[in-house]
XYZ file of C-alpha atoms in Angstrom:
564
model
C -9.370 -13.924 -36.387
C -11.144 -14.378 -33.134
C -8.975 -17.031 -32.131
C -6.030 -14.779 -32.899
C -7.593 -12.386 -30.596
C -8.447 -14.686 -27.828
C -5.239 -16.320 -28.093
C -3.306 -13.139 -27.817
C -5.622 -11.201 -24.698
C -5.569 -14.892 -22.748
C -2.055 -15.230 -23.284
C -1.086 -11.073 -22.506
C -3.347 -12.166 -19.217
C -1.014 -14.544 -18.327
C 1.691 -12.396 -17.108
C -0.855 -10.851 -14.428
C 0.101 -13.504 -12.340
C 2.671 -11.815 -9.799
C 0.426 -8.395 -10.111
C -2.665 -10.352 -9.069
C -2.140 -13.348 -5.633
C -2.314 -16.556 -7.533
C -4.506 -18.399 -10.434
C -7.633 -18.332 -9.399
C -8.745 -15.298 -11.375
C -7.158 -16.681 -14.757
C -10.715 -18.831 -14.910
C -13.320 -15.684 -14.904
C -10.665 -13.470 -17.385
C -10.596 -16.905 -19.721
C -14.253 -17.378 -19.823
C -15.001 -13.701 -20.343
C -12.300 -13.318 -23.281
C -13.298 -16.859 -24.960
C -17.682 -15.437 -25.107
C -16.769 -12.181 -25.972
C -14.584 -13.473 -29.201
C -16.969 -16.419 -30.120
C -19.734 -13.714 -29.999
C -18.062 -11.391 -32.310
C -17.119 -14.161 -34.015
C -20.718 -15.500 -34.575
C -21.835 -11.938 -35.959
C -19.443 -12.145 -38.777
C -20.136 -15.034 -39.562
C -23.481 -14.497 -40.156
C -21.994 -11.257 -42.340
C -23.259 -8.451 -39.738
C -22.646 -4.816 -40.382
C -19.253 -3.677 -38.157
C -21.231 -1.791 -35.832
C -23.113 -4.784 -35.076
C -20.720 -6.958 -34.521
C -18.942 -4.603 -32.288
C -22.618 -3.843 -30.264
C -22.974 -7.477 -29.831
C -19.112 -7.900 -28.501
C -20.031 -4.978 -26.170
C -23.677 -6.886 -25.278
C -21.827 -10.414 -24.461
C -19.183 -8.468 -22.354
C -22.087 -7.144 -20.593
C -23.918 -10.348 -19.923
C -21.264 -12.800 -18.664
C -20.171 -10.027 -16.789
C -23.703 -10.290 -15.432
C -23.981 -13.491 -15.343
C -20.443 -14.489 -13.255
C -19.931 -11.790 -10.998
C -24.212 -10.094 -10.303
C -25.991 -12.883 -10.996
C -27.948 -12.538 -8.018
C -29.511 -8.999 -8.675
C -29.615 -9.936 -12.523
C -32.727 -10.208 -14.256
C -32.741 -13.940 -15.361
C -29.177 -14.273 -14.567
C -27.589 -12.186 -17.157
C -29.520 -9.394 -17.503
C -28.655 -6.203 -15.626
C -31.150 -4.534 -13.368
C -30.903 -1.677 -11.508
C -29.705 -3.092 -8.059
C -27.016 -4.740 -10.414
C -25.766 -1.035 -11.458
C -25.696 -0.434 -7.721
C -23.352 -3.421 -7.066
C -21.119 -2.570 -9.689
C -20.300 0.830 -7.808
C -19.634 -1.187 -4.394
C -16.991 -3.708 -6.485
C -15.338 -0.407 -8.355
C -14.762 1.123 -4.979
C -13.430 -2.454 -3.051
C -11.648 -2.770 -5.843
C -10.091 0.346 -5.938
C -9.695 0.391 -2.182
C -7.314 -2.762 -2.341
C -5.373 -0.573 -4.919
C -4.449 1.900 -2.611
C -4.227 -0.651 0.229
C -2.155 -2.912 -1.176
C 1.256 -3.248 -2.932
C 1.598 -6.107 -5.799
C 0.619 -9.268 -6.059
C -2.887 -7.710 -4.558
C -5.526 -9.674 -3.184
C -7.987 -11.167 -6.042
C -11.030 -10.044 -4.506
C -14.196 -9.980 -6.658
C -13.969 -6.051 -7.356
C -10.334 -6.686 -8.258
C -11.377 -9.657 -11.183
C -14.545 -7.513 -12.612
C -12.324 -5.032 -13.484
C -9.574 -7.196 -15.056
C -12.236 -8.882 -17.045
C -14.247 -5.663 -17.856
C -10.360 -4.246 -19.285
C -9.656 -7.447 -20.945
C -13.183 -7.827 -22.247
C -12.562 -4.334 -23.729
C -9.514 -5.055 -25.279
C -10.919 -8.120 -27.260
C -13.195 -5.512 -29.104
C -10.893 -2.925 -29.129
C -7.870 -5.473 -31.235
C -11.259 -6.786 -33.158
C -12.252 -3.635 -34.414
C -8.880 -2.051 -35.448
C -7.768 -5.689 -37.273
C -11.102 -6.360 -38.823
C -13.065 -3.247 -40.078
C -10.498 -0.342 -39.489
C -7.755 -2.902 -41.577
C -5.165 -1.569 -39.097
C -3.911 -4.789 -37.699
C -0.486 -3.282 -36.940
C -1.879 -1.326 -33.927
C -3.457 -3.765 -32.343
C -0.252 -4.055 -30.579
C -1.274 -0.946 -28.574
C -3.904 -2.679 -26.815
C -1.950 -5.680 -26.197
C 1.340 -3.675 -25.157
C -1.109 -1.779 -22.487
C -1.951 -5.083 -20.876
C 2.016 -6.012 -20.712
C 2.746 -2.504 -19.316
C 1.635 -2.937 -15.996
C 3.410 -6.705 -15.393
C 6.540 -4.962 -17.173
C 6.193 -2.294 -14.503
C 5.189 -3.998 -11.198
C 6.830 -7.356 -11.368
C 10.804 -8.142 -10.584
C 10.487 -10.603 -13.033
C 8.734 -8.367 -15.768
C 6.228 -9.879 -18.082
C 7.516 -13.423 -18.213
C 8.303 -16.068 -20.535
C 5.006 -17.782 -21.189
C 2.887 -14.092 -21.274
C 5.180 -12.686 -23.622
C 5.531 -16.168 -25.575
C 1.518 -16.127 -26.012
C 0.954 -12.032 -26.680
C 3.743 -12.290 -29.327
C 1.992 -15.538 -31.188
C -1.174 -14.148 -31.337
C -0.149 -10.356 -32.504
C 1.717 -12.433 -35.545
C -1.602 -14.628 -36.056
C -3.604 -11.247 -35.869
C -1.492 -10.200 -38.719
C -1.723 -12.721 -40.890
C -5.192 -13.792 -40.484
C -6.110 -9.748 -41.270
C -4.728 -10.983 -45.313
C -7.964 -12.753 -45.168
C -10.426 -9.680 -44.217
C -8.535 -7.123 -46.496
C -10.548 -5.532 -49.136
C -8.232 -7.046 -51.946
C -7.981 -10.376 -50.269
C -10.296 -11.966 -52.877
C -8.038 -11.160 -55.677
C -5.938 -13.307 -57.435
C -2.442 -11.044 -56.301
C -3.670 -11.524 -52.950
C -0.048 -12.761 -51.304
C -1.573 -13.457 -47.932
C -2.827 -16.611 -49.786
C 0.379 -17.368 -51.956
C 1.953 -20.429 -49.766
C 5.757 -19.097 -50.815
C 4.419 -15.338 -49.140
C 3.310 -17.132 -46.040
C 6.168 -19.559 -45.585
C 8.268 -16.254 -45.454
C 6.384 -14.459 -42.956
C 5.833 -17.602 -40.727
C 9.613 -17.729 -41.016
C 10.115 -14.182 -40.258
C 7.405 -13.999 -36.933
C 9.302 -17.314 -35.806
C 12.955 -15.695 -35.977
C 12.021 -12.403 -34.443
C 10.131 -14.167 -31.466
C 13.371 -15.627 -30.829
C 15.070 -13.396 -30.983
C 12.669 -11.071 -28.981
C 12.373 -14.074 -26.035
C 16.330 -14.817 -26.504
C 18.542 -11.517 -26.600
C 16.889 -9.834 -23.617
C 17.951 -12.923 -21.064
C 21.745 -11.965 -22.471
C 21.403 -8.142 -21.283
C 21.793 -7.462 -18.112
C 18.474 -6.095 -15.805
C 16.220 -7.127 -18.929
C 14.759 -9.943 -17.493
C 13.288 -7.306 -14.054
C 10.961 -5.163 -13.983
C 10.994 -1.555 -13.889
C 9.996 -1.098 -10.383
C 11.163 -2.973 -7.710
C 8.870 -5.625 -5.833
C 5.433 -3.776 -4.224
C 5.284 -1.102 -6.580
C 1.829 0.044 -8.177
C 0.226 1.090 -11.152
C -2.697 2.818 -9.093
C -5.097 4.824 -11.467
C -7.189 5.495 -8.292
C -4.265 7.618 -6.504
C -1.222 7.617 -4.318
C -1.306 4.386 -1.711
C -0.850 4.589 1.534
C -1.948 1.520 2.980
C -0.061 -1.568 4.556
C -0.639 -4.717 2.422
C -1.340 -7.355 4.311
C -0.337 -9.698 1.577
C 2.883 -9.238 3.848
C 5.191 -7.988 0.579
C 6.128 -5.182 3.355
C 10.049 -4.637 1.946
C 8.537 -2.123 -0.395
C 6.828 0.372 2.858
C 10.390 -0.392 4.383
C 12.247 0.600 1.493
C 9.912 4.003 1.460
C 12.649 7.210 2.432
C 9.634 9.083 3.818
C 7.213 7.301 5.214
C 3.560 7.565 4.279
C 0.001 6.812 5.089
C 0.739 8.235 8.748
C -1.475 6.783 11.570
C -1.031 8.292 15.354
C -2.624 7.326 18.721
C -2.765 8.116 22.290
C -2.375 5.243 24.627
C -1.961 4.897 28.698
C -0.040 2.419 28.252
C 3.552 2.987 29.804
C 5.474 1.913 26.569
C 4.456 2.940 23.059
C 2.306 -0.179 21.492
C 1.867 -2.625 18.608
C -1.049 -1.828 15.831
C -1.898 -4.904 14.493
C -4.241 -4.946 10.895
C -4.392 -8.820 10.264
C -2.656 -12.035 10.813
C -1.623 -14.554 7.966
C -1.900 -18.370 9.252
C -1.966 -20.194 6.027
C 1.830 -21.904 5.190
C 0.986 -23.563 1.974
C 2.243 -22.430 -1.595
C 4.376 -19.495 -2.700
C 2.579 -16.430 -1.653
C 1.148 -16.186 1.592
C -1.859 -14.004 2.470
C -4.770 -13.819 5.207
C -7.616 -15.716 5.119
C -10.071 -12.999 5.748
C -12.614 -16.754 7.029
C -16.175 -14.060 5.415
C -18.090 -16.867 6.669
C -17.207 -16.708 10.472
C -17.075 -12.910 10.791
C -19.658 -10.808 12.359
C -20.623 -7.005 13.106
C -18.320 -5.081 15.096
C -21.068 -3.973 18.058
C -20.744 -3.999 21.819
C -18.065 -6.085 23.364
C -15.779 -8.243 22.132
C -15.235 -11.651 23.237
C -12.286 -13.550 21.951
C -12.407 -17.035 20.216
C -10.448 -19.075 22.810
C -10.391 -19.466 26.023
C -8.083 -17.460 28.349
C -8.412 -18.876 32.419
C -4.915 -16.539 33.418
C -6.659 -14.143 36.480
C -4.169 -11.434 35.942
C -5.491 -9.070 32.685
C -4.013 -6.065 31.561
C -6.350 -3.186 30.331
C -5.399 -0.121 27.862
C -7.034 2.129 26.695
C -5.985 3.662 22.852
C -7.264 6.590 20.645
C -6.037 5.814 17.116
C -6.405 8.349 14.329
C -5.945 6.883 11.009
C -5.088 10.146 9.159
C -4.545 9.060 4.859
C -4.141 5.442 6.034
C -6.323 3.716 4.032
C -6.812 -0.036 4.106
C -10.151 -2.532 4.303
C -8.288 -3.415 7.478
C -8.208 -1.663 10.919
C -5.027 -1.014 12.817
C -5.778 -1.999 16.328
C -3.927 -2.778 19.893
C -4.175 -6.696 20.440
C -6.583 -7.516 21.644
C -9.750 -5.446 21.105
C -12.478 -5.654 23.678
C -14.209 -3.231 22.085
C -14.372 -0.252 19.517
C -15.798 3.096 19.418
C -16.612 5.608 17.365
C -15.426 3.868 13.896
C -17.395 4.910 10.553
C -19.054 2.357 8.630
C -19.700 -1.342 8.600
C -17.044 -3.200 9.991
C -16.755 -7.256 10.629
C -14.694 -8.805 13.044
C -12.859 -12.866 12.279
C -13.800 -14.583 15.918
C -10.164 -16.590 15.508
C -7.936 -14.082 14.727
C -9.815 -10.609 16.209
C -8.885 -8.595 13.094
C -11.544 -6.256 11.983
C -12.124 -5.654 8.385
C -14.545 -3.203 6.726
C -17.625 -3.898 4.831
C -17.543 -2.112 1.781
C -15.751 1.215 3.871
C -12.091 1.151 4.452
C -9.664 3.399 7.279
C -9.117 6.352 5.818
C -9.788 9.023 8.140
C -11.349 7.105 11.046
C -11.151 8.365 14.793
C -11.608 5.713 17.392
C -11.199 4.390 21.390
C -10.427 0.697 21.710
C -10.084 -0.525 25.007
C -8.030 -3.925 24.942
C -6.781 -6.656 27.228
C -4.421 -9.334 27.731
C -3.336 -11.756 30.532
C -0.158 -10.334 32.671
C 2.321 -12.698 30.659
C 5.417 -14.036 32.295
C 8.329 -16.561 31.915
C 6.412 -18.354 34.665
C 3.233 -18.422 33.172
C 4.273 -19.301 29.975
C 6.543 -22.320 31.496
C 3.511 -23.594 33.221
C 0.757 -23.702 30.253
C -0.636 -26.845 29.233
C 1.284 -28.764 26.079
C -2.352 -29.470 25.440
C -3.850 -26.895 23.060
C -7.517 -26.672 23.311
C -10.502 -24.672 21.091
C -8.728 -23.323 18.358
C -8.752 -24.143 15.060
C -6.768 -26.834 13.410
C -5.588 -23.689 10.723
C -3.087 -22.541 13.140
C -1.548 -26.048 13.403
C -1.264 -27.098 10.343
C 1.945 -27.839 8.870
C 2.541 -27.629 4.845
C 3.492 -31.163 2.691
C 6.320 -29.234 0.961
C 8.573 -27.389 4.248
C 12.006 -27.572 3.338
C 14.639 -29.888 4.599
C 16.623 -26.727 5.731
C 13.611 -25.504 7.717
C 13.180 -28.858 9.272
C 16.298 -29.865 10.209
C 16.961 -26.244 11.761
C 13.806 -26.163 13.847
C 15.344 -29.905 15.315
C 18.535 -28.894 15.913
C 17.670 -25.019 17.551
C 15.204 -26.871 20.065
C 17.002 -30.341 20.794
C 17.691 -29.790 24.339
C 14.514 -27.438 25.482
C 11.795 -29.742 27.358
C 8.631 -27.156 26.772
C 6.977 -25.511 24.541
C 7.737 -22.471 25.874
C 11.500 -23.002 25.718
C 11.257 -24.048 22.479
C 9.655 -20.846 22.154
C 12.779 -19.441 23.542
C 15.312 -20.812 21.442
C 13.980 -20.225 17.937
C 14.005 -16.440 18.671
C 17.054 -16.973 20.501
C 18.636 -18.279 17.108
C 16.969 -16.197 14.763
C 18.304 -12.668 17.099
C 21.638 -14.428 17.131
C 24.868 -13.216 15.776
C 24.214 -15.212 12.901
C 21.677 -13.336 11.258
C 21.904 -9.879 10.114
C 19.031 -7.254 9.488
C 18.868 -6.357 5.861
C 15.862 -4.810 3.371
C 18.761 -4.835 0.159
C 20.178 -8.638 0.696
C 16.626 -10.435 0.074
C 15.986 -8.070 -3.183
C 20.013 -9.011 -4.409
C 19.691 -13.024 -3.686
C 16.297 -12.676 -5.270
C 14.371 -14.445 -2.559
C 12.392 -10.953 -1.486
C 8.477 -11.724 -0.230
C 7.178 -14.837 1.404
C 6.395 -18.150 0.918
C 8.113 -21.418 1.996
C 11.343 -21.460 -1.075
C 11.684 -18.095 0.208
C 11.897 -19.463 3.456
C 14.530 -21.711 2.784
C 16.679 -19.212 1.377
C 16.856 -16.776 3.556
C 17.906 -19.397 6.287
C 20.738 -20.567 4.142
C 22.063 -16.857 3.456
C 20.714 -15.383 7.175
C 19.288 -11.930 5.729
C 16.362 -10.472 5.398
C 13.765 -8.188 7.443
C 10.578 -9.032 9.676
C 8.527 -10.941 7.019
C 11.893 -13.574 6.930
C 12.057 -13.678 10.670
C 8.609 -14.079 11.818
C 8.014 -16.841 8.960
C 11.013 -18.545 10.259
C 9.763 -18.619 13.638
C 5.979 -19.470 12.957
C 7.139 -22.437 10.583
C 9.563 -23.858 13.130
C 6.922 -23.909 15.877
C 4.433 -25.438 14.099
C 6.986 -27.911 13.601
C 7.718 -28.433 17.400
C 4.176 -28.775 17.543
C 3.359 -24.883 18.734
C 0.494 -23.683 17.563
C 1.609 -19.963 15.649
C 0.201 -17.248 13.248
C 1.762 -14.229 11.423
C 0.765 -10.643 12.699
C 1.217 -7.776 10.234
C 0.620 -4.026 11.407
C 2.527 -1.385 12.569
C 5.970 -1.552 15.314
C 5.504 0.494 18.298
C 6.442 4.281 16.446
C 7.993 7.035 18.105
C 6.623 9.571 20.614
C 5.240 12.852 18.828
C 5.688 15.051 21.408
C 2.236 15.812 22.342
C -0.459 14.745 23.946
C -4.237 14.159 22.901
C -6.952 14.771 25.365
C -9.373 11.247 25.765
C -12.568 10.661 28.018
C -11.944 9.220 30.999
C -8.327 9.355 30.367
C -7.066 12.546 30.999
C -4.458 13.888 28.647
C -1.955 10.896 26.892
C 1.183 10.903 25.644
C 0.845 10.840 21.497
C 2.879 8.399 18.783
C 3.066 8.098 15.280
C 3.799 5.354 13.145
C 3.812 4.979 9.193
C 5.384 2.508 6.040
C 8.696 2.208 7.832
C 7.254 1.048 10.804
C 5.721 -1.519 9.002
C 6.238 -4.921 10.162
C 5.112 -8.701 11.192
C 5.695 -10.555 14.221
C 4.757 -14.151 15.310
C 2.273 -14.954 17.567
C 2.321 -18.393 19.447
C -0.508 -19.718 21.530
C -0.460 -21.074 24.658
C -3.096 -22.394 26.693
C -4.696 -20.423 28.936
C -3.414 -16.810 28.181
C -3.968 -17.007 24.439
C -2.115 -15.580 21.445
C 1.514 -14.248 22.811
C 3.692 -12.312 20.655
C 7.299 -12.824 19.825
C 9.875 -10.608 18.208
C 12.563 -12.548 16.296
C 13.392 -9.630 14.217
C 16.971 -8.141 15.213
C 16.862 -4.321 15.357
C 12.756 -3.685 14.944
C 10.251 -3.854 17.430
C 10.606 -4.718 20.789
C 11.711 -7.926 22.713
C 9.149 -9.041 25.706
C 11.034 -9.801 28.979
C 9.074 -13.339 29.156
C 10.791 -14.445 26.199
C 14.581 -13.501 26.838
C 16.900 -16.102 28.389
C 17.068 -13.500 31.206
C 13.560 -14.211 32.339
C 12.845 -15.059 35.471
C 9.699 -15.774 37.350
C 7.674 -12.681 38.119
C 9.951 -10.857 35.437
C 7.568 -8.442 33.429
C 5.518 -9.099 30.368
C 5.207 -7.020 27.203
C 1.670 -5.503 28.235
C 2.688 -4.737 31.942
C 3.282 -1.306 33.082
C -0.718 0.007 32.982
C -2.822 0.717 35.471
């Protein structure tokens, strides 16, 4: 029976993948299923009382729970101690934090895989106990069906075929091992052990799993989930964060826009809030690489983590007020030279200046950052140095597995430009071109909706899609014209409220708003000597700097010009 039970949870764990960013959570939900069933297991063996067994399935849920995710504050590894308890609360509320933050596949943070395993582990004893000693084996479809529910819910592609495949073969195991527990199973009418009885119902569990896996894929919208891509089955309440696992179509695809962030800026245009950047191409699924070793404490000022020699820098000053936002990252004007009045622990990545919180998230923050950048032009740019110095080799790496398409694109769209910078140029030039066409529906339709290099491919073969298409596109291609590039995710400039807030030192300034429809991503490109610049290949969102238009000339004005 337990391997019934392990085979079915493991398997119904499966189709998580899609709901949770990749595999590498599968390992910790595996090993906790596999102890929790050998220990039950073990106890009946040895002919313990029901209660037992079910105390010591609870116990070894408890200790390799212990043992792989508080080990450190555990009492010889697997026992908890009362710092453990403690650390428990912090990974209920990160994990419940990335809930609201995110939309799926969510970030598999530790918080976000001791809960999976504590529900899975549950489960286990929960099927256990109604198969074994309640001789209800029938319902222990309810437990399984609750793990399918939220993959059916969340995922275009629904539970999938290897999930359902697994759940399916181990509910009809489940059922017929139970024969061998029932009270009457001993008796010589017992027809779970008559080989003609058990021929039939292998027969019968084999034909309806067909038939289960086969007639669905003939029906229409079967084979998608209930909820289009970025929905979420939050028990922790309504989201309103921006997931930087850049799945944004979902916020743009919100009719009224929520998690509503405003700020007061003297800047003379409206600006970008930027959460976090994404500079890892590989694989199917992009995401940030939040680099926990390399960050440090938010305090004092902030130096950035390459060198900028341009004399000419641009100061604003910005008072954001995060309202129901709520996301472990901060929106913030690029870039930060330092932040005031935020509550909480905060850490800031060196590399990439985004500032993530320690255990504390944005909801309901008030703060002044005062940034800087150099006054960027189409001369400047033209000018920097080919050679790229003091950054990391992360935001010039280029995947094994890019596309033909992507390739051969990148080559043709920069054949005749000389620089870097004009290279620059003609990728956005292409990707704002009449050729492409803004569209949240057409990526969702052609089924190529999210990120990742196949995704990539297809939306420059059928020239759709929104920001997440268009700023890939361009950060690919200049990697592969040797420009070093990143993927910024935050907020697009918003739209003037109206009214004015009063800040120190300021003087009264002119008020914005953004929320989930301003949503968006942009590529940044870096160019010796003045840094990460930002790009806008998106047609119809954001705003297109001067220095990168064909129309630029020298002296022409930059994105961040215009303050005093």
């Amino acid at each position: 029976m337990a391997g019934a039970v392990a085979l079915s949870v493991a398997g119904a764990a499966l189709s998580l993948n899609g709901v949770l960013r990749g595999w590498a959570w599968y390992l910790p939900v595996l090993t906790t299923v596999m102890v929790v069933c050998f220990s039950i297991a073990t106890l009946r063996a040895l002919r313990a009382h029901p209660l037992l067994v079910a105390a010591g399935g609870f116990g070894s849920l408890i200790a390799i729970l212990t043992l792989t995710f508080f080990r450190s504050t555990a009492i010889v590894g697997f026992i908890p101690s009362g710092a453990t308890f403690t650390e428990v609360g912090k990974f209920i509320r990160r994990a419940s934090e990335t809930v609201l933050a995110e939309s799926a596949p969510v970030a598999p943070n530790a918080g976000i895989v001791m809960v999976t395993c504590t529900a899975l582990g549950l489960t286990v004893i929960l099927i256990d106990a109604l198969a074994v000693p309640l001789g209800m084996p029938a319902t222990t479809g309810l437990g399984l069906l609750a793990i399918l529910v939220v993959p059916a819910t969340v995922k275009p592609q629904s539970v999938g075929f290897w999930g359902f495949s697994a759940t399916v073969a181990g509910y009809l195991l489940i059922l017929a091992g139970a024969q061998w527990f029932a009270p009457d199973s001993r008796t010589s009418a017992d027809s779970g052990r008559n080989p003609g009885h058990v021929r039939r119902a292998m027969l019968t569990g084999i034909v309806a799993l067909v038939a289960t896996l086969a007639v669905p894929l003939a029906i229409p919208g079967f084979d998608h989930g209930t909820f289009p891509q970025g929905s979420r089955v939050n028990p922790w309440g309504a989201g309103t964060g921006l997931n930087p696992m850049i799945t944004l179509g979902n916020s743009l695809r919100t009719p009224a826009g929520s998690g509503r962030i405003t700020y007061a800026t003297n800047s003379a245009t409206p600006v970008y809030l930027r959460s976090v950047t994404v500079d890892n191409f590989d694989g199917d699924s992009w995401g940030p690489d939040d680099r926990d070793a390399e960050r440090r404490p938010v305090a004092g000022q902030i130096e950035a983590g390459y060198e900028i020699s341009a004399e000419e820098q641009v100061r604003q000053v910005t008072a954001v007020d995060t309202g129901s936002f709520t996301s472990p990252y901060l929106p913030l004007p690029y870039a930060p030279e330092s932040i005031r009045g935020l509550n909480g622990a905060w850490t800031l990545d060196p590399a990439t200046l985004a500032v993530k919180g320690s255990n504390t998230n944005s909801r309901a923050q008030q703060y002044l950052v005062v940034s800087s950048m150099p006054k960027i032009t189409a001369t400047a740019l033209q000018q920097s140095s080919p050679a790229v110095r003091g950054i990391s080799a992360d935001f010039t790496r280029v995947p094994g597995n890019v596309p033909d398409i992507v390739r051969s694109t990148a080559d043709a769209v920069t054949a005749s430009s000389t620089t870097e910078y004009a290279k620059a140029v003609a990728i956005q030039k292409y990707l704002r071109s009449g050729e492409f066409t803004y569209s949240l529906q057409s990526p969702v339709q052609g089924g190529y909706d999210g990120n990742g290099l196949s995704v990539l491919a297809d939306f420059l073969t059928q020239k759709s899609g929104y920001c997440i298409h268009y700023s890939s596109a361009m950060a690919v291609m200049a990697r592969l014209e040797g420009i070093p590039s990143r993927i910024a995710v935050g907020y697009a400039p918003g739209r003037a409220t109206g009214s004015t807030v009063s800040v120190a030192g300021q003087g009264a300034l002119p008020e914005y708003e953004v929320d989930a429809r301003d949503a968006h991503a942009w590529p940044e490109l870096y160019f010796q000597g003045l840094g990460w610049v930002p790009f806008e290949p998106t047609p119809s969102r954001g705003v297109v700097p001067a220095y990168s238009t064909e129309a630029a000339t020298p002296g022409a004005p930059g994105l961040f010009d215009g303050n005093g």
